[in-house]
Tab-separated table of C-alpha atoms in Angstrom:
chain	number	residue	atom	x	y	z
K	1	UNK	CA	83.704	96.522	102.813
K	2	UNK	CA	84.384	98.639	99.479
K	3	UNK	CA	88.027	99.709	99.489
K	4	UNK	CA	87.325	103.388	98.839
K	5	UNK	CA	83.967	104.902	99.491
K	6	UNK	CA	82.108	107.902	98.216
K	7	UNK	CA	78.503	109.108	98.745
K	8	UNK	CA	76.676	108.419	94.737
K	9	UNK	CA	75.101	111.481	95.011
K	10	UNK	CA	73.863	112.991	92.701
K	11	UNK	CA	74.683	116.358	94.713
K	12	UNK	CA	72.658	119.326	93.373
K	13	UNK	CA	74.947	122.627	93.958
K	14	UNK	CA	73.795	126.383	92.867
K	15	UNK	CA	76.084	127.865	90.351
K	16	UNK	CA	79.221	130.063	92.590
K	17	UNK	CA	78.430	127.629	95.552
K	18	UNK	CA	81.192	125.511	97.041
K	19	UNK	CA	80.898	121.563	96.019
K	20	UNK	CA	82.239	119.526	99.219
K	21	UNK	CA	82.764	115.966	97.692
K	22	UNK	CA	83.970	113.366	100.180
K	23	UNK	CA	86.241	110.260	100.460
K	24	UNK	CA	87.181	107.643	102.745
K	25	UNK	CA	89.368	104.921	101.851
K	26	UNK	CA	89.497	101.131	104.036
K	27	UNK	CA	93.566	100.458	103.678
K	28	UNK	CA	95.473	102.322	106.189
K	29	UNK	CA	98.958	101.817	104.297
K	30	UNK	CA	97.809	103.935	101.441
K	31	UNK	CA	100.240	106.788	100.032
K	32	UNK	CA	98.663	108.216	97.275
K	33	UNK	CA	95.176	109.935	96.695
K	34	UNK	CA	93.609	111.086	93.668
K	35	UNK	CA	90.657	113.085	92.479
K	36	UNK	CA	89.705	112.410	88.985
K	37	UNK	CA	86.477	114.130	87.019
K	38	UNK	CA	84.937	112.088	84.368
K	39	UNK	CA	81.984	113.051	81.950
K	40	UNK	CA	79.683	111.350	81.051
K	41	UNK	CA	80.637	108.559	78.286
K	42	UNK	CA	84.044	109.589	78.375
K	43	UNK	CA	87.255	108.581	80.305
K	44	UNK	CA	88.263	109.794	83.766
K	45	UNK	CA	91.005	112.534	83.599
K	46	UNK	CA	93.060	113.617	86.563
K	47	UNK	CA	92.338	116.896	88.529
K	48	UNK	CA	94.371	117.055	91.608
K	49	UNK	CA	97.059	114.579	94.004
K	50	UNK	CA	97.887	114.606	96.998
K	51	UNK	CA	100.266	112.629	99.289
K	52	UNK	CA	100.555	114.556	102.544
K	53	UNK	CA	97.708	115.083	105.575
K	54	UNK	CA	96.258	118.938	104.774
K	55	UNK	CA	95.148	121.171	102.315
K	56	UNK	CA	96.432	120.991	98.558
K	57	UNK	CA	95.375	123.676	96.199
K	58	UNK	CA	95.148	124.200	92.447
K	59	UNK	CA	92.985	127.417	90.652
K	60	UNK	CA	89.277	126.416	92.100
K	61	UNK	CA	90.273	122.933	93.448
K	62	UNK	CA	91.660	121.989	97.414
K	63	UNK	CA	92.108	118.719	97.900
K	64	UNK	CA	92.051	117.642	101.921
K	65	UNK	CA	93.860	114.934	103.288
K	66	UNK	CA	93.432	113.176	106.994
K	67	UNK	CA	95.381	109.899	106.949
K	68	UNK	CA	94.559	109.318	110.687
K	69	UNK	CA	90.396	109.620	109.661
K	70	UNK	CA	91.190	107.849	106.349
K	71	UNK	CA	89.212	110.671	104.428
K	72	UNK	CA	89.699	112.394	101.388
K	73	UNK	CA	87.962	115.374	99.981
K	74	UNK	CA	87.756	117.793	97.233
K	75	UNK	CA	86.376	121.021	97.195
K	76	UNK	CA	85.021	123.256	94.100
K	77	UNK	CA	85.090	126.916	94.837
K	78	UNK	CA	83.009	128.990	92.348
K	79	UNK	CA	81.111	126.033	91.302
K	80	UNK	CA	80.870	126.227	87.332
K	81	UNK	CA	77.689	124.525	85.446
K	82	UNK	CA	81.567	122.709	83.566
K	83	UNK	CA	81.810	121.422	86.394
K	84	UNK	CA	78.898	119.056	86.160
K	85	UNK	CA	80.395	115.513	85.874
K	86	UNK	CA	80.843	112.616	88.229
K	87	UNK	CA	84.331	113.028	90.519
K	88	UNK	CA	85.946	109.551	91.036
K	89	UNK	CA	88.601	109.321	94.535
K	90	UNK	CA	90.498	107.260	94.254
K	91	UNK	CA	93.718	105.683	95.925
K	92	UNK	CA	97.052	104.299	95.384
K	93	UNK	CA	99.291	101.710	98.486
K	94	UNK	CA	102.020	103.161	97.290
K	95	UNK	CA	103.908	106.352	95.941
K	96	UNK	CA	102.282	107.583	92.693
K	97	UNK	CA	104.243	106.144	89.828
K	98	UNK	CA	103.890	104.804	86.418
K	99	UNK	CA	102.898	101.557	87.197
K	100	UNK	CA	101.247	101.887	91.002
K	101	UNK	CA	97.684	100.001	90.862
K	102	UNK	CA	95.215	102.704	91.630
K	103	UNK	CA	91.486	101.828	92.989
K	104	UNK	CA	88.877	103.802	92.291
K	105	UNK	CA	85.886	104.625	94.372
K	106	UNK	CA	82.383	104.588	92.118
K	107	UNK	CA	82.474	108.267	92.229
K	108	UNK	CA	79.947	110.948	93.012
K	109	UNK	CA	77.508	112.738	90.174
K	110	UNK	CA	77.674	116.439	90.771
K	111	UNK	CA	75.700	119.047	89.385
K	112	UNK	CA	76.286	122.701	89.236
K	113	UNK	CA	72.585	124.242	88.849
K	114	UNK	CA	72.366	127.663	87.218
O	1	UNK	CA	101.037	115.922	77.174
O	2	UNK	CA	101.143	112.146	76.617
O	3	UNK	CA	98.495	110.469	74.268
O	4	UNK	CA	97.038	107.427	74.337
O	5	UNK	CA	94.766	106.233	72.016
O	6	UNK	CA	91.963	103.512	71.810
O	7	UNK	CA	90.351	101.820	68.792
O	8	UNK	CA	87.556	101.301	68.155
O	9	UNK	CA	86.110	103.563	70.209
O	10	UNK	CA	82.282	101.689	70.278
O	11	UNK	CA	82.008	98.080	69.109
O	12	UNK	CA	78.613	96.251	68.610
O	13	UNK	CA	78.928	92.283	67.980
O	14	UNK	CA	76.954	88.848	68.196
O	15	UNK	CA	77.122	87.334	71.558
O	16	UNK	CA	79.953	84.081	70.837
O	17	UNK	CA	82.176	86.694	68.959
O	18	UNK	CA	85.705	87.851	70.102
O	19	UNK	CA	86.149	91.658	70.190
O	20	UNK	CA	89.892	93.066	69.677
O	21	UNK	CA	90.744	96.595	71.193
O	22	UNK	CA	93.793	98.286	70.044
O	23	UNK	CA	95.573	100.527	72.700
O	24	UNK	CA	98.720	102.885	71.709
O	25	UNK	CA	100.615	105.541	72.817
O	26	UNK	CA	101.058	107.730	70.594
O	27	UNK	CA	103.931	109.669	71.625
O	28	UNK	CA	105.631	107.945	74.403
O	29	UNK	CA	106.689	104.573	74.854
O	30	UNK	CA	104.493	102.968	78.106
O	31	UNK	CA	106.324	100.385	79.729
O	32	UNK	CA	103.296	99.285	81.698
O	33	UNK	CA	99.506	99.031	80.510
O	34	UNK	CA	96.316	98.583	82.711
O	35	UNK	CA	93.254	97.675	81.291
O	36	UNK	CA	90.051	98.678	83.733
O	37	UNK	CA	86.694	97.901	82.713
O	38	UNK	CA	83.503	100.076	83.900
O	39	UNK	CA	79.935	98.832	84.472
O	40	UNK	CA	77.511	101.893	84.024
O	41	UNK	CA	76.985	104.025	87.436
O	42	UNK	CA	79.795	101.834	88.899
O	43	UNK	CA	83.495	102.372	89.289
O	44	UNK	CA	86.543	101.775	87.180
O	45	UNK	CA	87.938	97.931	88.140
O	46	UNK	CA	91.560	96.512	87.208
O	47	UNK	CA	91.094	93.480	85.091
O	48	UNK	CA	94.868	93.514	84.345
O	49	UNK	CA	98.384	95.010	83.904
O	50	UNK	CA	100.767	94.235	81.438
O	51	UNK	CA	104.655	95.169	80.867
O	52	UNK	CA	106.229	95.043	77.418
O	53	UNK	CA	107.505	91.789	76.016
O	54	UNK	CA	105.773	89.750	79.223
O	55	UNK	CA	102.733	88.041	80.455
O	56	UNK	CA	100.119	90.148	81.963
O	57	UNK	CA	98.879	90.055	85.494
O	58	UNK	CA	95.530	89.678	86.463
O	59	UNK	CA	93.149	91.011	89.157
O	60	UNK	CA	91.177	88.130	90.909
O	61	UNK	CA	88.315	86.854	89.464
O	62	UNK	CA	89.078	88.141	85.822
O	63	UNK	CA	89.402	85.246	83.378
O	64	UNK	CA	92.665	85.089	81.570
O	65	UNK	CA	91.431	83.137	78.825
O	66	UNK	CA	88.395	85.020	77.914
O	67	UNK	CA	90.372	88.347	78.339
O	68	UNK	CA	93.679	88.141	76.566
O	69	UNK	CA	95.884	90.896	76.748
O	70	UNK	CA	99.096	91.198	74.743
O	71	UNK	CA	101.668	94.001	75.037
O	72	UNK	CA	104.016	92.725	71.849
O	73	UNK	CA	105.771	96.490	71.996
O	74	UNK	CA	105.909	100.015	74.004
O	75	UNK	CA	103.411	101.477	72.023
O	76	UNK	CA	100.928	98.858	71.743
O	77	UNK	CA	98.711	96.962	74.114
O	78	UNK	CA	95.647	94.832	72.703
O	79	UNK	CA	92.696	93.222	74.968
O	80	UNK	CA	90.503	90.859	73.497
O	81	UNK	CA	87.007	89.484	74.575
O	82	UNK	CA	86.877	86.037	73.689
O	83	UNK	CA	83.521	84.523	73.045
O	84	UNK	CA	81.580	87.916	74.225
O	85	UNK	CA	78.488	87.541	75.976
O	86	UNK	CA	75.626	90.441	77.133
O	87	UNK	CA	77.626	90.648	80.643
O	88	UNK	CA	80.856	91.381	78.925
O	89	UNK	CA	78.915	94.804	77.471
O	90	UNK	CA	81.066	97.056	79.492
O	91	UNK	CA	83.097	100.360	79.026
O	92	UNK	CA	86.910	99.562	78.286
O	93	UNK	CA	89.686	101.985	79.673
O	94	UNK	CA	93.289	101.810	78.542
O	95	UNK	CA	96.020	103.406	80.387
O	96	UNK	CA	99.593	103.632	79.485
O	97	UNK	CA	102.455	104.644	82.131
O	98	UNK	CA	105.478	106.696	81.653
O	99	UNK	CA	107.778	108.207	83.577
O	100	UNK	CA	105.701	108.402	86.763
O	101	UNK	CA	102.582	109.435	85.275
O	102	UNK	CA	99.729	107.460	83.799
O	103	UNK	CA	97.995	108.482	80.619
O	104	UNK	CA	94.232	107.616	80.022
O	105	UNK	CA	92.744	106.218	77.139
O	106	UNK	CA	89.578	107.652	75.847
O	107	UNK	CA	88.338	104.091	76.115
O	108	UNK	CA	86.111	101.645	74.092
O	109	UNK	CA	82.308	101.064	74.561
O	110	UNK	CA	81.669	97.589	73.515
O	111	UNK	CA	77.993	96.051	73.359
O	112	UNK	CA	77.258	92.342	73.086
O	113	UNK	CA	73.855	91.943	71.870
């Protein structure tokens, strides 16, 4: 069983939609979650954390937590054609800190269709 | 914010070659390293981590002496492919950490033909 798990898409989403990309993740224990968006040929780059069950919000990003259903997911308000890339979850057992090992789902290819 | 840079950032060589890639931080001195390596349409794995002035750690099932890493300072962490083959063609991601947070590389494409 992969340790974190996310749908490969790709998923096709109309340009001002809401993208719903989901998460779930095997190890129980785990503290920290991440959402990362990576382009293509070029290295991930963090977009939002969270450590805490609910709702975590930055500009056009929420991130959702549910520790009890072990799922993670990050939603895209105003979906921009930008925002075309592939969104890696990923997950840290412990608190988020220079030198936690973080594992990294395979991600899910989203594109924003004008 | 924090830098870290990667060199070279695509690499071509003969299969039976050894590849060196150069990872620095640039303005901050990262007291741990992790090297991942990425397989096209697949996710980022952990082939190691490595703190200044000691041994690095490896993830199971990477080969420490086909993938040496050295981290001789703060600022710089090497990884190099001994005796590269096809399967070793692969897209190589440096990250530095400081201070709670952990810097990506822009990473280094390397082909084995």
């Amino acid at each position: 069983q992969k340790e974190v798990e996310q749908n490969s898409g790709p998923l096709s989403v109309p340009e001002g939609a809401i993208a719903s990309l989901n998460c779930t993740y095997s190890d129980r224990g785990s503290q920290s979650f991440f959402w990362y968006r990576q382009y293509s040929g070029k290295s991930p780059e963090l977009i939002m954390s969270i450590y805490s069950n609910g709702d975590k919000e930055d500009g056009r990003f929420t991130a959702q937590l549910n520790k009890a259903s072990q799922y993670v997911s990050l939603l895209i308000r105003d979906s921009q054609p930008s925002d075309s890339a592939t969104y890696l979850c990923a997950v840290s057992p412990e608190g988020y800190s220079s030198a936690s090992k973080i594992i990294f789902g395979s991600g899910t290819r989203l594109s924003i269709r004008p | 914010g924090a830098v870290v840079s990667q060199h070279p950032s695509r690499v071509i060589c003969k299969s039976g070659t050894s590849v060196k890639i150069e990872c620095r931080s640039l303005d901050f001195q990262a007291t741990t390293m992790f090297w991942y390596r990425q397989f096209p349409k697949q996710s980022l794995m952990l082939m190691a981590t490595s703190n200044e002035g000691s041994k690095a750690t490896y993830e199971q099932g990477v080969e420490k002496d086909k993938f040496l890493i050295n981290h001789a300072s703060l600022t710089l962490s090497t990884l190099t492919v001994t005796s590269a083959h096809p399967e070793d063609s692969s897209f190589y991601i440096c990250v530095g950490g400081f201070q709670e947070t952990q810097y990506f590389g822009p990473g280094t494409r390397l082909l084995v033909l």
